[in-house]
Amino acid sequence: MPEAGPHSQRALTSTMLSLGAAAIVLAACGDADKLAMANAARTESGSWQYMLDSMSEAAKSVDEIAQDDLERREGYRLLARTAALGFDRFLEYGRGDIPDFFRLQSAHRKFAGDNPDQLYHASALDGQRSYRIRGRMWNSHVRTVLVEFSVYGGGLSFDDANAKRRLIAHLDESELQVEADGSFELTLSPEAAPAGEANWIQLEDDAEQILVRRYFAAPQISDPLPLSIELIDEAPSTAPLDQRGLAKGLIGSGAFVRETVKIWGNWYAEDREKRPTNALTPLQDNGDLLTPAGMTYVGGTWALEPGEALVIKFTPPDIPYWGFLPMNVWMESLDWRVARVTLNNFNAEKAADGSVTIVLADQDSGVPNALVTLGHHRGMMSLRLARLEGKPLPVIETRVVPLASIAEGGLAAAFER
């Protein structure tokens, strides 16, 4: 991590919001582990054993952190999901000379504060090469509300202890020129854009990944607007997998699993020490958190006993997107396929004064904007606010009240107590 000692709030937040957990691997490792990684890189069996050892260590962390059977089961599921994501990130889709998009998060793969209103896709890059991305902002069935193309540099390299993840450049919907049918093309190149050329991101030498975040009005179970990426004036490499590539894939995946489980498992306890429970407070961002450009975060922890409800009230600013998301202790969204567990500006009901009141409880409270916890009793929560552009953060009121009192006295009574 960027700071010595226990995982700091800043370092953890940088990891979560950038979706660049490769950065935590070398930074979180001590000298002995870096030596182990270097030794493991030399042989196929050594690389694989490193992966297995990392999985075993992560499993121990799950047992130490979980406080009940549900958290333990979900912790082991996180371990499996993170391993799958690690294999994609570092092994299957880890070559900039064979670019291809993979989906980072979905209903079945949750990681680092995933947002059900978004589609996340990433591809490896090589800062010395040029690429063309093709996609669509809308079709006859669905429309993209916001989009951001973010190019990151640095990250994991088992033979480069100086690698440091950073945001190189980004482009969002305000700059993207789109054809009348919703299609677009975007160029990534080490060369500067020709005069008057739009839809262009200039790469730097250490560019290694592009992350595409697309926001929709409703949760996406499948990808309705596919993206593609290809090399410009160059055919994909036909070189077979070598030991360096295997080592990068397996060692990267192993370290990614081990550190990820530790981070998400400790996040709840560390955040609860710094901020009040059942409250939403601003996330401190001085520019080093690698958050999406134009996105502001308010967050905290929640903890409820059976029969209790967390009531949240605020007046949303006039912005194109906001979304409220409760999560489990592993920083995963709850299962949005089976119940209403998240809310945004497209589906929230407003009061006559423009305010929104959200009720989070273990049972459906039967009021507008009711969300359920699906058997969870504690976790994290976040409010995303897009494109504030100088507008102040809304004042957010929270109360914990008996769920029965809402049915008896209505939502107004919750803030009169």
Coordinates of C-alpha atoms in Angstrom, one line a residue:
M1 CA 0.0 0.0 0.0
P2 CA 1.1 3.6 -0.4
E3 CA 1.4 4.1 3.3
A4 CA 3.2 1.8 5.8
G5 CA 1.4 0.0 8.6
P6 CA -2.2 -1.0 8.6
H7 CA -4.3 -0.4 5.4
S8 CA -5.1 3.3 5.4
Q9 CA -8.5 4.7 4.4
R10 CA -6.9 6.5 1.5
A11 CA -5.1 3.5 0.2
L12 CA -8.1 1.2 0.5
T13 CA -10.3 3.7 -1.2
S14 CA -7.9 4.1 -4.1
T15 CA -8.0 0.4 -4.6
M16 CA -11.8 0.1 -4.5
L17 CA -12.7 3.0 -6.6
S18 CA -10.2 2.5 -9.4
L19 CA -11.0 -1.1 -9.8
G20 CA -7.2 -1.3 -10.2
A21 CA -6.5 -3.8 -7.5
A22 CA -3.3 -4.8 -9.3
A23 CA -1.8 -1.8 -7.6
I24 CA -2.2 -3.3 -4.2
V25 CA -0.2 -6.4 -5.0
L26 CA 3.4 -5.3 -4.9
A27 CA 2.7 -2.3 -2.6
A28 CA 1.2 -4.6 0.0
C29 CA 3.9 -7.2 -0.2
G30 CA 7.0 -7.2 2.0
D31 CA 10.5 -7.9 0.7
A32 CA 10.2 -11.6 1.6
D33 CA 7.1 -12.0 -0.4
K34 CA 8.5 -10.1 -3.4
L35 CA 11.4 -12.5 -3.3
A36 CA 8.9 -15.4 -3.2
M37 CA 7.1 -13.9 -6.2
A38 CA 10.4 -13.6 -8.1
N39 CA 11.3 -17.2 -7.3
A40 CA 7.9 -18.5 -8.3
A41 CA 8.2 -16.7 -11.6
R42 CA 11.0 -19.0 -12.8
T43 CA 9.0 -22.2 -13.3
E44 CA 5.6 -23.3 -14.2
S45 CA 5.1 -25.3 -11.1
G46 CA 6.4 -22.5 -8.9
S47 CA 3.9 -20.1 -10.4
W48 CA 1.1 -22.4 -9.8
Q49 CA 2.1 -23.2 -6.2
Y50 CA 2.2 -19.5 -5.5
M51 CA -1.4 -19.2 -6.7
L52 CA -2.4 -22.1 -4.5
D53 CA -0.6 -20.8 -1.4
S54 CA -2.2 -17.4 -1.9
M55 CA -5.7 -19.0 -2.1
S56 CA -5.0 -20.9 1.2
E57 CA -3.9 -17.7 2.9
A58 CA -7.0 -15.9 1.7
A59 CA -9.2 -18.6 3.0
K60 CA -7.7 -18.1 6.5
S61 CA -8.5 -14.4 6.3
V62 CA -12.1 -15.3 5.5
D63 CA -12.4 -17.4 8.6
E64 CA -10.7 -14.7 10.8
I65 CA -12.9 -11.9 9.5
A66 CA -16.4 -13.4 9.1
Q67 CA -18.7 -13.0 12.1
D68 CA -21.5 -15.3 11.1
D69 CA -22.2 -18.2 8.7
L70 CA -23.6 -16.0 5.9
E71 CA -20.5 -13.7 6.0
R72 CA -18.3 -16.7 5.9
R73 CA -20.1 -18.3 3.0
E74 CA -20.0 -15.0 1.1
G75 CA -16.3 -14.6 2.0
Y76 CA -15.5 -17.9 0.3
R77 CA -17.6 -16.9 -2.6
L78 CA -15.6 -13.6 -2.8
L79 CA -12.5 -15.7 -2.8
A80 CA -13.7 -17.7 -5.8
R81 CA -15.0 -14.6 -7.6
T82 CA -11.8 -12.8 -7.1
A83 CA -9.8 -15.7 -8.4
A84 CA -11.9 -15.8 -11.5
L85 CA -11.4 -12.0 -12.0
G86 CA -7.7 -12.4 -11.4
F87 CA -7.4 -15.0 -14.0
D88 CA -9.2 -12.7 -16.5
R89 CA -7.2 -9.6 -15.5
F90 CA -3.7 -11.1 -15.4
L91 CA -3.8 -14.3 -17.5
E92 CA -6.6 -14.5 -20.0
Y93 CA -6.9 -10.9 -21.0
G94 CA -3.5 -9.6 -19.8
R95 CA -1.7 -8.9 -23.1
G96 CA -1.8 -5.5 -24.8
D97 CA -0.7 -7.2 -28.1
I98 CA -3.9 -9.2 -28.1
P99 CA -6.5 -6.7 -26.9
D100 CA -10.0 -7.8 -25.9
F101 CA -12.6 -6.5 -23.5
F102 CA -13.7 -8.6 -20.5
R103 CA -16.5 -7.8 -18.1
L104 CA -15.2 -7.0 -14.7
Q105 CA -18.5 -7.1 -12.8
S106 CA -21.9 -8.5 -13.1
A107 CA -24.7 -10.1 -11.1
H108 CA -22.3 -13.1 -10.6
R109 CA -19.0 -11.2 -10.2
K110 CA -19.0 -8.5 -7.6
F111 CA -15.9 -6.7 -6.6
A112 CA -14.8 -3.4 -5.0
G113 CA -18.2 -1.7 -4.5
D114 CA -19.7 -2.8 -7.8
N115 CA -22.7 -0.7 -9.0
P116 CA -25.7 -2.6 -10.5
D117 CA -26.5 0.5 -12.6
Q118 CA -23.2 0.2 -14.5
L119 CA -21.4 -2.1 -16.9
Y120 CA -17.7 -2.4 -16.4
H121 CA -15.4 -3.6 -19.1
A122 CA -11.6 -3.6 -19.4
S123 CA -8.8 -4.5 -21.8
A124 CA -5.1 -4.7 -21.5
L125 CA -3.1 -2.0 -23.4
D126 CA 0.5 -1.4 -24.5
G127 CA 1.5 2.3 -24.4
Q128 CA 3.5 1.9 -27.6
R129 CA 0.6 0.6 -29.7
S130 CA -2.5 2.2 -31.2
Y131 CA -6.1 0.9 -30.8
R132 CA -9.6 1.5 -32.1
I133 CA -12.6 1.0 -29.9
R134 CA -16.1 0.7 -31.4
G135 CA -19.4 0.7 -29.6
R136 CA -22.9 2.2 -29.3
M137 CA -24.4 4.6 -26.9
W138 CA -27.9 3.4 -27.5
N139 CA -30.1 1.1 -29.6
S140 CA -33.9 0.6 -29.8
H141 CA -34.1 -0.9 -26.3
V142 CA -31.6 0.8 -24.0
R143 CA -29.6 4.0 -23.7
T144 CA -26.3 4.8 -22.0
V145 CA -26.7 7.7 -19.6
L146 CA -23.1 8.3 -18.8
V147 CA -19.8 6.8 -20.0
E148 CA -16.2 7.1 -19.1
F149 CA -13.1 5.7 -20.8
S150 CA -10.2 5.7 -18.3
V151 CA -6.7 4.7 -19.2
Y152 CA -4.5 3.6 -16.3
G153 CA -0.7 3.1 -16.1
G154 CA 1.5 1.2 -13.8
G155 CA 0.0 -1.7 -11.8
L156 CA 1.3 -5.2 -11.3
S157 CA 4.5 -6.4 -12.7
F158 CA 6.4 -9.1 -10.8
D159 CA 9.7 -7.8 -12.2
D160 CA 9.1 -4.1 -11.6
A161 CA 8.8 -3.1 -7.9
N162 CA 8.4 0.5 -8.9
A163 CA 5.2 0.1 -10.8
K164 CA 2.5 2.5 -9.5
R165 CA -1.0 2.7 -10.7
R166 CA -2.2 6.1 -12.0
L167 CA -4.9 7.6 -14.2
I168 CA -3.2 8.7 -17.5
A169 CA -6.2 10.1 -19.3
H170 CA -10.0 9.9 -19.6
L171 CA -12.8 10.8 -21.9
D172 CA -16.5 10.9 -21.0
E173 CA -19.9 11.5 -22.7
S174 CA -19.4 15.3 -22.8
E175 CA -16.5 14.9 -25.2
L176 CA -17.5 11.7 -27.1
Q177 CA -18.8 12.4 -30.6
V178 CA -21.6 10.0 -31.5
E179 CA -23.2 9.2 -34.8
A180 CA -26.9 9.6 -35.4
D181 CA -27.5 5.9 -35.0
G182 CA -25.7 5.9 -31.6
S183 CA -22.4 4.4 -32.8
F184 CA -19.0 5.7 -32.1
E185 CA -15.3 5.0 -32.7
L186 CA -12.5 6.0 -30.2
T187 CA -8.8 6.0 -30.9
L188 CA -6.1 5.2 -28.4
S189 CA -2.6 6.1 -29.5
P190 CA 0.9 7.2 -28.3
E191 CA 0.6 10.0 -30.9
A192 CA -1.2 13.2 -30.2
A193 CA -4.6 13.7 -31.8
P194 CA -4.4 15.4 -35.2
A195 CA -5.8 18.9 -35.3
G196 CA -9.6 18.9 -35.1
E197 CA -9.7 15.1 -34.4
A198 CA -12.3 14.1 -31.7
N199 CA -12.7 10.8 -29.9
W200 CA -8.9 10.4 -29.2
I201 CA -7.0 9.5 -26.1
Q202 CA -3.2 9.8 -26.1
L203 CA -1.4 7.0 -24.4
E204 CA 1.8 7.2 -22.3
D205 CA 4.6 4.6 -22.1
D206 CA 3.3 2.9 -19.0
A207 CA -0.3 2.6 -20.2
E208 CA -1.5 -0.9 -19.4
Q209 CA -5.3 -1.0 -19.1
I210 CA -8.4 0.8 -20.3
L211 CA -11.5 0.7 -18.1
V212 CA -14.9 1.6 -19.5
R213 CA -17.7 2.5 -17.1
R214 CA -21.2 2.8 -18.6
Y215 CA -24.2 3.9 -16.5
F216 CA -27.7 2.9 -17.3
A217 CA -31.2 3.8 -16.0
A218 CA -31.7 0.2 -14.7
P219 CA -29.5 -2.7 -13.6
Q220 CA -28.0 -4.7 -16.5
I221 CA -28.1 -8.4 -16.4
S222 CA -26.5 -8.8 -19.8
D223 CA -24.6 -6.5 -22.0
P224 CA -27.0 -4.9 -24.5
L225 CA -24.4 -2.7 -26.1
P226 CA -21.2 -4.6 -26.9
L227 CA -17.8 -3.0 -27.1
S228 CA -14.9 -4.1 -29.3
I229 CA -11.2 -3.1 -29.4
E230 CA -8.6 -3.9 -32.0
L231 CA -5.1 -2.9 -32.9
I232 CA -4.6 -0.3 -35.6
D233 CA -2.4 -1.2 -38.6
E234 CA -1.1 -4.3 -36.7
A235 CA -2.2 -7.9 -36.4
P236 CA -2.6 -9.5 -33.0
S237 CA 0.5 -11.4 -31.8
T238 CA 0.7 -15.1 -32.6
A239 CA 3.5 -15.7 -30.1
P240 CA 2.6 -18.6 -27.8
L241 CA 2.4 -18.3 -24.0
D242 CA 5.9 -18.1 -22.4
Q243 CA 6.9 -18.5 -18.8
R244 CA 6.9 -14.8 -18.2
G245 CA 3.3 -14.5 -19.3
L246 CA 2.3 -17.5 -17.2
A247 CA 4.0 -16.2 -14.2
K248 CA 2.5 -12.8 -14.6
G249 CA -1.0 -14.4 -14.8
L250 CA -0.7 -16.9 -12.0
I251 CA 1.4 -14.8 -9.5
G252 CA -0.7 -11.7 -10.3
S253 CA -3.9 -13.6 -9.7
G254 CA -2.6 -15.2 -6.5
A255 CA -1.4 -11.9 -4.9
F256 CA -4.6 -10.2 -6.1
V257 CA -6.8 -12.8 -4.3
R258 CA -4.8 -12.8 -1.1
E259 CA -4.7 -9.0 -0.7
T260 CA -8.2 -8.4 -2.0
V261 CA -9.9 -10.6 0.6
K262 CA -7.8 -9.0 3.4
I263 CA -8.7 -5.5 2.3
W264 CA -12.5 -6.0 1.9
G265 CA -12.7 -8.0 5.1
N266 CA -11.0 -5.3 7.1
W267 CA -12.6 -2.3 5.4
Y268 CA -15.8 -2.5 7.5
A269 CA -14.1 -2.5 10.8
E270 CA -11.6 0.2 9.9
D271 CA -14.2 2.5 8.4
R272 CA -16.5 2.0 11.4
E273 CA -13.7 3.3 13.6
K274 CA -13.3 6.4 11.5
R275 CA -16.9 7.3 10.8
P276 CA -20.2 6.9 12.6
T277 CA -22.3 3.8 11.8
N278 CA -25.6 4.3 10.0
A279 CA -24.5 7.6 8.6
L280 CA -23.3 8.8 5.2
T281 CA -20.3 11.2 5.1
P282 CA -18.2 12.5 2.3
L283 CA -15.3 10.5 1.0
Q284 CA -12.1 12.5 1.2
D285 CA -10.6 12.8 -2.2
N286 CA -7.5 14.9 -2.8
G287 CA -7.0 13.6 -6.3
D288 CA -5.1 10.4 -5.6
L289 CA -8.1 8.0 -5.2
L290 CA -8.4 7.2 -8.9
T291 CA -12.2 7.7 -8.8
P292 CA -14.0 8.2 -12.1
A293 CA -13.7 11.8 -13.2
G294 CA -16.8 13.7 -12.3
M295 CA -18.1 11.2 -9.7
T296 CA -18.4 12.2 -6.1
Y297 CA -18.9 9.6 -3.3
V298 CA -20.6 9.7 0.1
G299 CA -20.5 6.5 2.2
G300 CA -20.2 4.7 5.5
T301 CA -21.2 1.6 7.3
W302 CA -24.6 0.2 8.3
A303 CA -25.6 -2.2 11.1
L304 CA -29.2 -3.1 12.0
E305 CA -30.8 -5.5 14.4
P306 CA -33.8 -7.6 13.2
G307 CA -36.9 -5.3 13.2
E308 CA -34.8 -2.1 12.8
A309 CA -34.8 0.2 9.8
L310 CA -32.3 2.8 8.6
V311 CA -34.1 5.8 7.2
I312 CA -32.1 8.1 4.9
K313 CA -33.5 11.4 3.7
F314 CA -31.9 13.9 1.3
T315 CA -32.8 16.2 -1.6
P316 CA -30.9 15.1 -4.7
P317 CA -29.2 17.9 -6.7
D318 CA -30.1 18.3 -10.4
I319 CA -27.5 15.9 -11.9
P320 CA -27.8 13.2 -14.6
Y321 CA -27.2 10.3 -12.2
W322 CA -27.2 9.4 -8.5
G323 CA -27.4 6.0 -7.0
F324 CA -27.6 4.6 -3.5
L325 CA -26.1 1.2 -2.8
P326 CA -26.0 -0.9 0.4
M327 CA -23.4 -3.7 0.4
N328 CA -22.3 -6.6 2.5
V329 CA -19.1 -6.5 4.6
W330 CA -17.1 -7.7 1.6
M331 CA -18.0 -4.6 -0.5
E332 CA -20.4 -6.5 -2.7
S333 CA -23.8 -5.3 -3.8
L334 CA -26.7 -7.5 -2.6
D335 CA -28.4 -9.7 -5.1
W336 CA -30.3 -7.2 -7.3
R337 CA -31.7 -10.0 -9.5
V338 CA -34.1 -11.2 -6.8
A339 CA -35.1 -8.1 -4.8
R340 CA -35.0 -4.3 -4.7
V341 CA -31.6 -3.6 -3.1
T342 CA -30.5 -0.4 -4.7
L343 CA -32.0 2.9 -5.8
N344 CA -31.2 5.7 -8.3
N345 CA -32.6 8.9 -9.7
F346 CA -34.6 7.0 -12.4
N347 CA -36.6 4.8 -10.1
A348 CA -36.8 6.7 -6.8
E349 CA -40.0 8.3 -5.8
K350 CA -39.7 12.0 -4.7
A351 CA -41.8 13.9 -2.1
A352 CA -43.6 17.1 -3.1
D353 CA -40.6 19.1 -1.8
G354 CA -38.2 17.1 -4.0
S355 CA -36.7 15.1 -1.2
V356 CA -36.1 11.3 -1.3
T357 CA -36.5 9.1 1.7
I358 CA -35.0 5.6 1.6
V359 CA -35.8 2.8 4.1
L360 CA -33.3 0.0 4.5
A361 CA -34.5 -3.0 6.6
D362 CA -34.5 -6.8 6.7
Q363 CA -38.1 -6.8 5.5
D364 CA -39.9 -4.8 2.9
S365 CA -41.4 -1.8 4.8
G366 CA -44.1 -1.3 2.2
V367 CA -43.3 2.4 1.6
P368 CA -41.8 4.0 -1.5
N369 CA -38.0 3.6 -1.9
A370 CA -37.9 0.5 0.4
L371 CA -34.8 -1.6 0.2
V372 CA -34.2 -5.0 1.8
T373 CA -31.0 -6.4 3.3
L374 CA -31.6 -10.1 2.3
G375 CA -30.5 -11.6 5.6
H376 CA -27.5 -9.3 6.2
H377 CA -27.2 -7.4 9.4
R378 CA -24.2 -5.1 8.7
G379 CA -22.3 -3.9 5.7
M380 CA -21.1 -0.9 3.8
M381 CA -23.1 1.7 1.8
S382 CA -22.4 4.4 -0.8
L383 CA -24.1 7.2 -2.6
R384 CA -22.7 8.1 -6.0
L385 CA -23.3 11.6 -7.4
A386 CA -22.3 12.2 -11.0
R387 CA -21.3 15.5 -12.6
L388 CA -21.9 17.7 -9.5
E389 CA -19.7 20.4 -11.2
G390 CA -19.5 22.7 -8.3
K391 CA -22.9 22.0 -6.8
P392 CA -22.8 21.4 -3.1
L393 CA -23.3 17.9 -1.6
P394 CA -26.8 17.4 -0.4
V395 CA -27.5 17.4 3.4
I396 CA -28.2 13.7 4.3
E397 CA -30.2 12.9 7.4
T398 CA -30.3 9.3 8.8
R399 CA -32.2 7.7 11.6
V400 CA -32.5 4.1 13.0
V401 CA -36.1 3.4 14.0
P402 CA -38.2 0.4 14.7
L403 CA -39.6 -1.0 11.4
A404 CA -43.0 -1.2 13.0
S405 CA -43.1 2.5 13.7
I406 CA -42.9 3.3 10.0
A407 CA -46.0 1.3 9.3
E408 CA -47.7 3.0 12.2
G409 CA -46.6 6.6 11.8
G410 CA -45.3 6.9 8.3
L411 CA -42.0 8.1 7.1
A412 CA -42.5 11.6 8.5
A413 CA -42.6 10.2 12.0
A414 CA -39.1 8.8 11.7
F415 CA -37.5 12.3 11.7
E416 CA -39.8 13.6 14.4
R417 CA -38.4 11.2 17.0

